[in-house]
mmCIF file with all atom_site columns, C-alpha atoms in Angstrom:
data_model
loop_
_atom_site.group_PDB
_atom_site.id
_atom_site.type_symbol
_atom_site.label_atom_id
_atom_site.label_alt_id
_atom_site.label_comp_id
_atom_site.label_asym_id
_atom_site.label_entity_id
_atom_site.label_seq_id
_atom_site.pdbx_PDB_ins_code
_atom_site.Cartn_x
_atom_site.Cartn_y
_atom_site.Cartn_z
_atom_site.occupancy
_atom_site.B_iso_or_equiv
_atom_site.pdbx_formal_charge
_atom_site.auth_seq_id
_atom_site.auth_comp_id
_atom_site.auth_asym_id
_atom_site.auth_atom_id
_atom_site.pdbx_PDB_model_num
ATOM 1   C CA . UNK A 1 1   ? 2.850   -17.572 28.355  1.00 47.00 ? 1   UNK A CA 1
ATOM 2   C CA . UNK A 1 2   ? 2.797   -20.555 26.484  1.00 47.00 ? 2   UNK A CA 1
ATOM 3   C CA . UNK A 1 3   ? 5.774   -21.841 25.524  1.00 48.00 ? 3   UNK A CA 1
ATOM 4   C CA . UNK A 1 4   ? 7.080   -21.443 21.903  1.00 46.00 ? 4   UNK A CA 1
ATOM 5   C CA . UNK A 1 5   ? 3.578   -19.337 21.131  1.00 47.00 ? 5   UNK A CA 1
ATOM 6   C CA . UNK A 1 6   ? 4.743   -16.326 18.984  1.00 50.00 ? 6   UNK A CA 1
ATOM 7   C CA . UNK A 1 7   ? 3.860   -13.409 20.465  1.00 55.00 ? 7   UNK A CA 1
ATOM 8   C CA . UNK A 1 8   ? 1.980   -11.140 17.954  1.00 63.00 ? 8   UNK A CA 1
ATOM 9   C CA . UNK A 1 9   ? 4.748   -7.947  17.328  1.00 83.00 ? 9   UNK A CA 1
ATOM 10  C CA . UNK A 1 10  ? 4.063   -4.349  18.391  1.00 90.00 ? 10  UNK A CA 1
ATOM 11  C CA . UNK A 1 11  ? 5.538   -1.733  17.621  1.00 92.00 ? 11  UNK A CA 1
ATOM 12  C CA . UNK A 1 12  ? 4.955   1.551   18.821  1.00 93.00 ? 12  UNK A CA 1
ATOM 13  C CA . UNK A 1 13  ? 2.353   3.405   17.411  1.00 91.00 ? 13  UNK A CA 1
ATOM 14  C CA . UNK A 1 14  ? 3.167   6.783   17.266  1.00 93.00 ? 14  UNK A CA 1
ATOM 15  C CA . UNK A 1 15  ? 6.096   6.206   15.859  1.00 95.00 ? 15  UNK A CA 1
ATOM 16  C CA . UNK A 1 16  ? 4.447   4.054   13.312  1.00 96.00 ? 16  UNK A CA 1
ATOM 17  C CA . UNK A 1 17  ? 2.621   7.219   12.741  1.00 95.00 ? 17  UNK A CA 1
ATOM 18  C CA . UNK A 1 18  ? 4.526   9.438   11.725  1.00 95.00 ? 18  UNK A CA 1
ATOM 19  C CA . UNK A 1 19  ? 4.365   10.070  7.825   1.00 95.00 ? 19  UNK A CA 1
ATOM 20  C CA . UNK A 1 20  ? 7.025   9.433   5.416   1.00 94.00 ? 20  UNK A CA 1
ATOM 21  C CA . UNK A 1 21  ? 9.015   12.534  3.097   1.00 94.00 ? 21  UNK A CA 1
ATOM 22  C CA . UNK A 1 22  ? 5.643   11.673  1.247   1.00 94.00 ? 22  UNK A CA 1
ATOM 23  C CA . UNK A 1 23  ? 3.061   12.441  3.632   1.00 96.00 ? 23  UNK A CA 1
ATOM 24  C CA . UNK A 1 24  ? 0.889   9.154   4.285   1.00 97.00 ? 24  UNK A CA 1
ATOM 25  C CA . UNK A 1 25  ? -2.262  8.071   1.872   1.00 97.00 ? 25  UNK A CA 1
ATOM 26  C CA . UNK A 1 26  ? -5.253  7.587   4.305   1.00 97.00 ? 26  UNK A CA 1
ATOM 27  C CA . UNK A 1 27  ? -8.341  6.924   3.698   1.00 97.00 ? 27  UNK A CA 1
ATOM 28  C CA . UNK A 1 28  ? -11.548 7.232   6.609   1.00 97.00 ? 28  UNK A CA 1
ATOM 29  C CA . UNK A 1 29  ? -11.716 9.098   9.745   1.00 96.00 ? 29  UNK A CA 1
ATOM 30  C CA . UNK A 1 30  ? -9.177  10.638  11.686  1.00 94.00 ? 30  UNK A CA 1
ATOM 31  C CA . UNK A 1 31  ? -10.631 9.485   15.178  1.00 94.00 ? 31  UNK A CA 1
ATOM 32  C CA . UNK A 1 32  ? -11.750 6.314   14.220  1.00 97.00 ? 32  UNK A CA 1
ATOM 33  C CA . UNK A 1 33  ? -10.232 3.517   16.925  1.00 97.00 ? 33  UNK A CA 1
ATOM 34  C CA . UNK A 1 34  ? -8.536  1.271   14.653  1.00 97.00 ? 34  UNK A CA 1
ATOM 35  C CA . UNK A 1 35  ? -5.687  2.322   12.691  1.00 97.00 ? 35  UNK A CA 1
ATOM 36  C CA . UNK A 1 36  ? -4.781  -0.231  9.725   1.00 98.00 ? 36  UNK A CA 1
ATOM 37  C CA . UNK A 1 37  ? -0.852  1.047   8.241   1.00 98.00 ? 37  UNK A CA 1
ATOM 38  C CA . UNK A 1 38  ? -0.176  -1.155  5.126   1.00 98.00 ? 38  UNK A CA 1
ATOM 39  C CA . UNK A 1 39  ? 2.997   -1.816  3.446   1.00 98.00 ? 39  UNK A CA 1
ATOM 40  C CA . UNK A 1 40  ? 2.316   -3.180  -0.099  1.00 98.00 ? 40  UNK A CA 1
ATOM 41  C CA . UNK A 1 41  ? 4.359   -3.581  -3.344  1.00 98.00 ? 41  UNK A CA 1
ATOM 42  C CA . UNK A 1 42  ? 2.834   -3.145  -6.632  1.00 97.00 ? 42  UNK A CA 1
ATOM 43  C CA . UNK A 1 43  ? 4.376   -6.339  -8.194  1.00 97.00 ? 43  UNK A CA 1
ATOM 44  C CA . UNK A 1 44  ? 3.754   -8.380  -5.333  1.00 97.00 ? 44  UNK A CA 1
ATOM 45  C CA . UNK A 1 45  ? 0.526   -10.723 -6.165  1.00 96.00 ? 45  UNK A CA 1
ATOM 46  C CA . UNK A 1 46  ? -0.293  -11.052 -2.173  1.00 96.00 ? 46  UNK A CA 1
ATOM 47  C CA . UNK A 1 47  ? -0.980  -7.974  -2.612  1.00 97.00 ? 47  UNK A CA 1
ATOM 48  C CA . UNK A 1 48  ? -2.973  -7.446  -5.680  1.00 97.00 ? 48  UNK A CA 1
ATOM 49  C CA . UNK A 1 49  ? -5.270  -10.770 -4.132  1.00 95.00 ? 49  UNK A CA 1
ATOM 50  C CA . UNK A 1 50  ? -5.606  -8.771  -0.875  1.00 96.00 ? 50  UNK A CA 1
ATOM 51  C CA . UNK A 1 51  ? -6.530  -5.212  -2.638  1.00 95.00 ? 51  UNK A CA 1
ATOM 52  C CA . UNK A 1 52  ? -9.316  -7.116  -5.057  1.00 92.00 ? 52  UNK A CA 1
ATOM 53  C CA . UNK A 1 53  ? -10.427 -9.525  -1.903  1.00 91.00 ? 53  UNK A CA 1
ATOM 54  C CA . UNK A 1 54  ? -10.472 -8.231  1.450   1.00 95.00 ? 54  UNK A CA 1
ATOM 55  C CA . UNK A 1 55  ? -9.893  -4.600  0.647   1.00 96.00 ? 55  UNK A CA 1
ATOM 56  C CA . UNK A 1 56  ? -13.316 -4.000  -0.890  1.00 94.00 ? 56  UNK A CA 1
ATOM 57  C CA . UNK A 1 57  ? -15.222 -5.188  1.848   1.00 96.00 ? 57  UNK A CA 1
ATOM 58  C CA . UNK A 1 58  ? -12.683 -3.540  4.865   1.00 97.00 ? 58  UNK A CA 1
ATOM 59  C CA . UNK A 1 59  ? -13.254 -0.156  3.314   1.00 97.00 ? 59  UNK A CA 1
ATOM 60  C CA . UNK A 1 60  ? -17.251 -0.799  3.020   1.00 97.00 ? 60  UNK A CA 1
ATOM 61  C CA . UNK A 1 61  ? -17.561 -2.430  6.192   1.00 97.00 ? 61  UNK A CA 1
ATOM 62  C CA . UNK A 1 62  ? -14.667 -0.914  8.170   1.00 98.00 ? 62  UNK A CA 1
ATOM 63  C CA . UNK A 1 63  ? -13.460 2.461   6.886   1.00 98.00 ? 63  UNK A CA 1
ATOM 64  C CA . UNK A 1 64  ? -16.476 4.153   5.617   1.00 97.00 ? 64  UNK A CA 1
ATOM 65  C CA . UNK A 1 65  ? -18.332 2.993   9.001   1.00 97.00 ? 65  UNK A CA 1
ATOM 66  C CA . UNK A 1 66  ? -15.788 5.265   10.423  1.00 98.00 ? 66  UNK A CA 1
ATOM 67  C CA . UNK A 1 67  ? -14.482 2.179   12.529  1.00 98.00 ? 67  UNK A CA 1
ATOM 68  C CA . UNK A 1 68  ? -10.896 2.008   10.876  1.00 98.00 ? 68  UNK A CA 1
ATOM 69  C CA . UNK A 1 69  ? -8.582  4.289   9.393   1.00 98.00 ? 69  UNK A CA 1
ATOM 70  C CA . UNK A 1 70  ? -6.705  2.903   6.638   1.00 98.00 ? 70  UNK A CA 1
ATOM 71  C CA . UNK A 1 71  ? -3.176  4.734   5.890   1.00 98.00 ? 71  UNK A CA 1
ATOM 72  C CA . UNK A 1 72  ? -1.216  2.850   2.645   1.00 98.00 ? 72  UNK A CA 1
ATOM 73  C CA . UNK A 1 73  ? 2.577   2.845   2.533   1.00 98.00 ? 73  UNK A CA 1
ATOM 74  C CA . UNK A 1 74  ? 4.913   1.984   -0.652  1.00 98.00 ? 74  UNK A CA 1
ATOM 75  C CA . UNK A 1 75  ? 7.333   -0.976  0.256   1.00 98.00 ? 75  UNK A CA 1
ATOM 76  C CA . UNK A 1 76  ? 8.623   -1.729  -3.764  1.00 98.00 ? 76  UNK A CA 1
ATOM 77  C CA . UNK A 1 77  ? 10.149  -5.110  -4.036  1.00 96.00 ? 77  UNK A CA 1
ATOM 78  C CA . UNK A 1 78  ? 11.522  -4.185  -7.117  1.00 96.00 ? 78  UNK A CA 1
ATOM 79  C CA . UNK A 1 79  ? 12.471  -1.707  -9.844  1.00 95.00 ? 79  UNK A CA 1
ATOM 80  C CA . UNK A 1 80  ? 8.745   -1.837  -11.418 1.00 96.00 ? 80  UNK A CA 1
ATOM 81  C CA . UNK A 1 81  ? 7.236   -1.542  -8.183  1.00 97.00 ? 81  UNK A CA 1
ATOM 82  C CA . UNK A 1 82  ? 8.713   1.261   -7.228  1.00 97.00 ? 82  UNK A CA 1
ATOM 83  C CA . UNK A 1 83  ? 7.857   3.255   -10.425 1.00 97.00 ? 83  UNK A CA 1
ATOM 84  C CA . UNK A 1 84  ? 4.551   2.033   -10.138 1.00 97.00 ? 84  UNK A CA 1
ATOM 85  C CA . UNK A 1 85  ? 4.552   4.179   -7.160  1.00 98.00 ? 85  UNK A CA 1
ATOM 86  C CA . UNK A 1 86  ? 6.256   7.313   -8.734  1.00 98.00 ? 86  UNK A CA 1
ATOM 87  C CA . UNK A 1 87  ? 3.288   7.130   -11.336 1.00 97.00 ? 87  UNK A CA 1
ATOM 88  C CA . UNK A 1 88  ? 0.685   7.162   -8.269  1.00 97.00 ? 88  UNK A CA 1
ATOM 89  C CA . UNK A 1 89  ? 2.009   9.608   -6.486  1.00 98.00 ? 89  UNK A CA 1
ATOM 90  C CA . UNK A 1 90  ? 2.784   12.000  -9.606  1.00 98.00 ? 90  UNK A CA 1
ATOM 91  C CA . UNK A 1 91  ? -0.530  12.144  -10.508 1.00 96.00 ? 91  UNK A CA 1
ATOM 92  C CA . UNK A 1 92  ? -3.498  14.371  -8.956  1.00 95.00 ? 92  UNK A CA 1
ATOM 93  C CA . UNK A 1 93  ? -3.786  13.283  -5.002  1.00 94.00 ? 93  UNK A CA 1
ATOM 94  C CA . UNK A 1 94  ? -7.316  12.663  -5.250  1.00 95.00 ? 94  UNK A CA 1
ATOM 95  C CA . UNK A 1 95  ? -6.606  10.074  -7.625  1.00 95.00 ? 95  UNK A CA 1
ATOM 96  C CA . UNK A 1 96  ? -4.060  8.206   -5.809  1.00 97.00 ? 96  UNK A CA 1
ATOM 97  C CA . UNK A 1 97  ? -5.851  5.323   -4.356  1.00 96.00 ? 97  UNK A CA 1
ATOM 98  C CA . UNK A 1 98  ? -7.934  4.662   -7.616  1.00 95.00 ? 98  UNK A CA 1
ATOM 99  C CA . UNK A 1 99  ? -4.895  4.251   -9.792  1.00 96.00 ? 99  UNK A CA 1
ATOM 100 C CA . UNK A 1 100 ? -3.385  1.987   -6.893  1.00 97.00 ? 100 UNK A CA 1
ATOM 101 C CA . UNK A 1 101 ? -6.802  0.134   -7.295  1.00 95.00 ? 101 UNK A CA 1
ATOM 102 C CA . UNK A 1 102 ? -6.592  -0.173  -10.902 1.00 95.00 ? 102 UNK A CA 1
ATOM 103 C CA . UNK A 1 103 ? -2.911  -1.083  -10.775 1.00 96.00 ? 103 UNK A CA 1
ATOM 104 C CA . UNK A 1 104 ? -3.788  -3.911  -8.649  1.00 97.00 ? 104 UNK A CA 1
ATOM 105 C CA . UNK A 1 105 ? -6.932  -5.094  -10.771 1.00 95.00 ? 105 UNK A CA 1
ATOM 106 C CA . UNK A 1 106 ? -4.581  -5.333  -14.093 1.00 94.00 ? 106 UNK A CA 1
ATOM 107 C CA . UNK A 1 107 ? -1.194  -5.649  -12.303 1.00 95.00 ? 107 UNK A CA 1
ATOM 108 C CA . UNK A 1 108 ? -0.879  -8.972  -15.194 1.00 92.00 ? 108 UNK A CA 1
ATOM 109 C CA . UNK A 1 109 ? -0.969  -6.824  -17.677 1.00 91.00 ? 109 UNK A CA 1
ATOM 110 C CA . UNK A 1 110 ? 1.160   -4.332  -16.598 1.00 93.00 ? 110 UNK A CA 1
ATOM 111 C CA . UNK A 1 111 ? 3.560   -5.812  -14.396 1.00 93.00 ? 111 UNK A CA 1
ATOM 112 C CA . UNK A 1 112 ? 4.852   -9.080  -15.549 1.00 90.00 ? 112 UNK A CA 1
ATOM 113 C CA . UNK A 1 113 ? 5.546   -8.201  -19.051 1.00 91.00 ? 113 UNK A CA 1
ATOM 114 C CA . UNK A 1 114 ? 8.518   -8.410  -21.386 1.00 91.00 ? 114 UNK A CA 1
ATOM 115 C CA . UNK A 1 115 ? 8.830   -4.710  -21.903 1.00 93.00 ? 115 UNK A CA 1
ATOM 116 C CA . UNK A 1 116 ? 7.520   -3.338  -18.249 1.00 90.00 ? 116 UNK A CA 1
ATOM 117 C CA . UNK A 1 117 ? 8.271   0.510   -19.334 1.00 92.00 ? 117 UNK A CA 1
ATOM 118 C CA . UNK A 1 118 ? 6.243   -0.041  -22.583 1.00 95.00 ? 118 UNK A CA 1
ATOM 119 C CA . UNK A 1 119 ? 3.659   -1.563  -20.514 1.00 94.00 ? 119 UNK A CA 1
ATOM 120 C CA . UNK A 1 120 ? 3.727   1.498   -17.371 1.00 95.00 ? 120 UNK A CA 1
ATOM 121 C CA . UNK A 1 121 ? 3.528   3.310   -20.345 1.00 96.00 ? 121 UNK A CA 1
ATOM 122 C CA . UNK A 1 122 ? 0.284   2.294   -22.172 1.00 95.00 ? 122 UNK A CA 1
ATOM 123 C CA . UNK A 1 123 ? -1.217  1.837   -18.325 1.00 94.00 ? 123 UNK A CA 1
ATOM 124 C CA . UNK A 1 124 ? -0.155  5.280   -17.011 1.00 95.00 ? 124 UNK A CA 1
ATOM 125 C CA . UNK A 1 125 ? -1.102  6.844   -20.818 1.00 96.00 ? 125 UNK A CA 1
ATOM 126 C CA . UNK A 1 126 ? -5.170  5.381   -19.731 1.00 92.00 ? 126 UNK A CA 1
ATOM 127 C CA . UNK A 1 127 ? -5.415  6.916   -16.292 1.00 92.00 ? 127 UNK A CA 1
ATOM 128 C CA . UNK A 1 128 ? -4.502  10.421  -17.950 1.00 94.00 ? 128 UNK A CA 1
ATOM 129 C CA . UNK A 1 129 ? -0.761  10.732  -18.548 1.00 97.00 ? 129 UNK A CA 1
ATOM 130 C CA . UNK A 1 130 ? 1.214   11.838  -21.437 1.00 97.00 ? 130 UNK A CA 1
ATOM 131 C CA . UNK A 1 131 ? 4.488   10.277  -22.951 1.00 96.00 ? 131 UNK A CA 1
ATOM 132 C CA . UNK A 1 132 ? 6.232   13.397  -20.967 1.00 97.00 ? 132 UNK A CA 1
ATOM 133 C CA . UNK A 1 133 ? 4.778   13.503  -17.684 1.00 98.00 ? 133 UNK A CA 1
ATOM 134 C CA . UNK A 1 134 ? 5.018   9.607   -17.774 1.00 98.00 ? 134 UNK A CA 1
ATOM 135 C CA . UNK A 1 135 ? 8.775   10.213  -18.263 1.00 97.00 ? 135 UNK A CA 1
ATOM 136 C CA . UNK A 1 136 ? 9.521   13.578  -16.091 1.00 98.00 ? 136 UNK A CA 1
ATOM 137 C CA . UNK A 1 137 ? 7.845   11.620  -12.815 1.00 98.00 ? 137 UNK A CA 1
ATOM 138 C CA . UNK A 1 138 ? 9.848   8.196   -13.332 1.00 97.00 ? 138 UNK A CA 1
ATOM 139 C CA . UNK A 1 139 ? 13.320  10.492  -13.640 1.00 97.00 ? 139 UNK A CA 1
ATOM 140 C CA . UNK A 1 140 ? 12.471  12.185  -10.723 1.00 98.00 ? 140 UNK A CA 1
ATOM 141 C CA . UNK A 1 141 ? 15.171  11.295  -8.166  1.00 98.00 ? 141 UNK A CA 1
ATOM 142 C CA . UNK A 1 142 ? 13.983  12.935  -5.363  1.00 98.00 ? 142 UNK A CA 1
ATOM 143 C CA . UNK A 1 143 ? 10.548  11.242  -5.595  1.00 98.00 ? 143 UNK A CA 1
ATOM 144 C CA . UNK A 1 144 ? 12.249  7.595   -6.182  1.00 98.00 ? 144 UNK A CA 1
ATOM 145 C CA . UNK A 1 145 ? 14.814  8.367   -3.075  1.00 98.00 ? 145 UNK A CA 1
ATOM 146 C CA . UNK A 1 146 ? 11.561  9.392   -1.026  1.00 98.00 ? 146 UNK A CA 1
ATOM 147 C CA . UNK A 1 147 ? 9.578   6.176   -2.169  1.00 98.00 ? 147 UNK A CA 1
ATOM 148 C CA . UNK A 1 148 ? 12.807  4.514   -1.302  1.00 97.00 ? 148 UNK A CA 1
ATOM 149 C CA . UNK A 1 149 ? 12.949  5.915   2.248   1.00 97.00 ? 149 UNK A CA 1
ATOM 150 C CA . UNK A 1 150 ? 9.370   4.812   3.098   1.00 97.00 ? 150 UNK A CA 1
ATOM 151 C CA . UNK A 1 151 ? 10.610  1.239   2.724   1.00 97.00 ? 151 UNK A CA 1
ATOM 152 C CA . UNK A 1 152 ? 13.993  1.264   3.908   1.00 97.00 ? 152 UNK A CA 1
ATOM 153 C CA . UNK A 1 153 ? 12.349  2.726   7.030   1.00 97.00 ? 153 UNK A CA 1
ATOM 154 C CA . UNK A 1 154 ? 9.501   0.141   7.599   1.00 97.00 ? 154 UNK A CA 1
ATOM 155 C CA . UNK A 1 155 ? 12.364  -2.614  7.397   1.00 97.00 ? 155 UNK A CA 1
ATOM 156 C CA . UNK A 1 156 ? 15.188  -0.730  9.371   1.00 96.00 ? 156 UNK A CA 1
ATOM 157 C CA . UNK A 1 157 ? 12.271  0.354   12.609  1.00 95.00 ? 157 UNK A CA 1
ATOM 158 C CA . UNK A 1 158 ? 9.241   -1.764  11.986  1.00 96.00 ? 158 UNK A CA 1
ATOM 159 C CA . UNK A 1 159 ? 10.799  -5.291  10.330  1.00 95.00 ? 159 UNK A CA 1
ATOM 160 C CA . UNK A 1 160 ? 8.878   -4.981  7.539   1.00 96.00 ? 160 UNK A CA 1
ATOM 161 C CA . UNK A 1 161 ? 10.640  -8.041  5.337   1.00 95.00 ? 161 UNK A CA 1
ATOM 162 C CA . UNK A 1 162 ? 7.783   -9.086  3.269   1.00 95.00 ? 162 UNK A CA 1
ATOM 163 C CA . UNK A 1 163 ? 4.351   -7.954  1.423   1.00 97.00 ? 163 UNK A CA 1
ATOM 164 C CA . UNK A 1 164 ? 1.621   -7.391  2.659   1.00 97.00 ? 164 UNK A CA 1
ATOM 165 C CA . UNK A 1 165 ? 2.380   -6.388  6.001   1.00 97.00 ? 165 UNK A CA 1
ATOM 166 C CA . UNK A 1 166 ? -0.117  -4.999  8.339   1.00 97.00 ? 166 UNK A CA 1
ATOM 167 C CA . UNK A 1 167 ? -0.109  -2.875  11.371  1.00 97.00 ? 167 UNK A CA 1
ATOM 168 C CA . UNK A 1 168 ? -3.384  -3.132  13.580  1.00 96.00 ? 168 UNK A CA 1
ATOM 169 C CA . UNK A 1 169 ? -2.713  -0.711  15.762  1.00 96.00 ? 169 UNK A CA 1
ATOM 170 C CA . UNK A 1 170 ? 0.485   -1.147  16.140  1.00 95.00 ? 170 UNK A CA 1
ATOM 171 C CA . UNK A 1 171 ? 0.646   -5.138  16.136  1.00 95.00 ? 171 UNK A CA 1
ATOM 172 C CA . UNK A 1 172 ? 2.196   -6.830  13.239  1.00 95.00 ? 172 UNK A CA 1
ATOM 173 C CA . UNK A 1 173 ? 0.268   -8.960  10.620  1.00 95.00 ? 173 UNK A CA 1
ATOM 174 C CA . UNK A 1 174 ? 2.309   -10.388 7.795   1.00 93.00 ? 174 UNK A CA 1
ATOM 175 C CA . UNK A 1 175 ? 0.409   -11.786 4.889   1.00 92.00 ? 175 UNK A CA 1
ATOM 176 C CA . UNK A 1 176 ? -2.848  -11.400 2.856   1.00 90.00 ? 176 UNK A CA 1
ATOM 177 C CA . UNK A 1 177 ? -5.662  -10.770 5.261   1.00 93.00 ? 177 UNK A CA 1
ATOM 178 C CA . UNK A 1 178 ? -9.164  -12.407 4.853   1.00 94.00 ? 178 UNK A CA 1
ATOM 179 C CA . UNK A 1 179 ? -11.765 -9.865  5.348   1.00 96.00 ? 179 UNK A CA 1
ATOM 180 C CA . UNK A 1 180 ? -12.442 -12.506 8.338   1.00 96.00 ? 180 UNK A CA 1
ATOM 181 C CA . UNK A 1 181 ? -9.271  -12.554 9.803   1.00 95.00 ? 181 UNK A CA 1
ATOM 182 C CA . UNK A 1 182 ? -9.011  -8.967  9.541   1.00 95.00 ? 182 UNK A CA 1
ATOM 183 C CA . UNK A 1 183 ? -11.966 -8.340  10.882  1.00 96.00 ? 183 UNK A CA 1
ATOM 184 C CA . UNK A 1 184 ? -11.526 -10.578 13.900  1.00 96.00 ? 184 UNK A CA 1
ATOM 185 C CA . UNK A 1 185 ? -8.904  -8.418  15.039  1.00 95.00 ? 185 UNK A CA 1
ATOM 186 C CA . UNK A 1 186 ? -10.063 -5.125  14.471  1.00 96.00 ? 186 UNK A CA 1
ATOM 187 C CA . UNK A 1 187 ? -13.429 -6.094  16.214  1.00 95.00 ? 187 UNK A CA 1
ATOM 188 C CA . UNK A 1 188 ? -10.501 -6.843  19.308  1.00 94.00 ? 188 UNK A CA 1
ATOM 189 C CA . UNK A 1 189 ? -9.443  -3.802  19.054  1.00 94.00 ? 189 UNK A CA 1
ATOM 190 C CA . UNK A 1 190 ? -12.543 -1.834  18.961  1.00 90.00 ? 190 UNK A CA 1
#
């Protein structure tokens, strides 16, 4: 090895893969060779870049083509974040990843804001909440504590420390991914 040439990290994979007190958010095929495991906060602007850059074309190119499968894990940064998360998972599962989607397109308007509840508010109130089930899902302990959990554990056993952080197969990627970069490495790993 080449001297003072970081290694890329691995961790190991199946225990990567096992799901949080959520269950995991995956999207494409259960046998396809690459698995992608992100860690993402929803006030995190790496983030938002990556989801309105790269993500488009890796779920075109890479997950519907059955060559990745993409599995999306909450890692809040912050109080905001975190109930961005509650509102995503409280509403139908089907929806989940367009809500994260939109969240990420207008994350401005929602997320850096004077009043961030009144803003969560008017934002959760157009993808088809009400004033109550905005509030009964953001006072749900158990669902913050589970959120919670899903990042305390990607720190404590995979070193998860900032956002975005990717697992390609198992190797660590820490940043926002071109769709170039990305896609150098899962071609690798084809």
């Amino acid at each position: 090895p080449v001297p003072g040439l970081a290694l890329a990290q691995s961790v190991d994979l199946d225990k990567l893969l096992i799901p949080g007190p959520l269950g995991d958010k995956i999207l494409g095929s259960e046998d396809a060779p690459v698995t992608i495991v992100e860690y993402a906060s929803m006030t995190c602007g790496h983030c938002a870049n990556f989801h309105k850059q790269t993500y488009k074309a890796l779920k075109k190119e890479y997950i519907e083509t059955g060559k990745v499968r993409f599995i999306f894990r909450e890692f809040p940064l912050d109080a905001v974040a975190a109930a961005a998360f509650m509102l995503a998972r409280c509403a139908p599962p089907e929806k989940y990843f367009d809500i994260i989607d939109i969240m990420f397109e207008q994350q401005r308007s929602w997320a850096f804001t004077d009043n961030p509840y009144n803003s969560l508010l008017n934002f959760s109130k157009q993808v088809g909440f009400t004033q109550e089930s905005f509030e009964e899902c953001l006072t749900n302990q158990g669902l913050l504590d589970a959120v919670n959990a899903v990042r305390d554990r990607g720190a404590n056993e995979f070193g998860v420390n900032s956002t975005p952080t990717f697992f390609i197969n198992g190797e660590k990627h820490s940043g926002a991914l071109s769709i170039e970069e990305m896609g150098k490495i899962i071609t690798e790993n084809l």
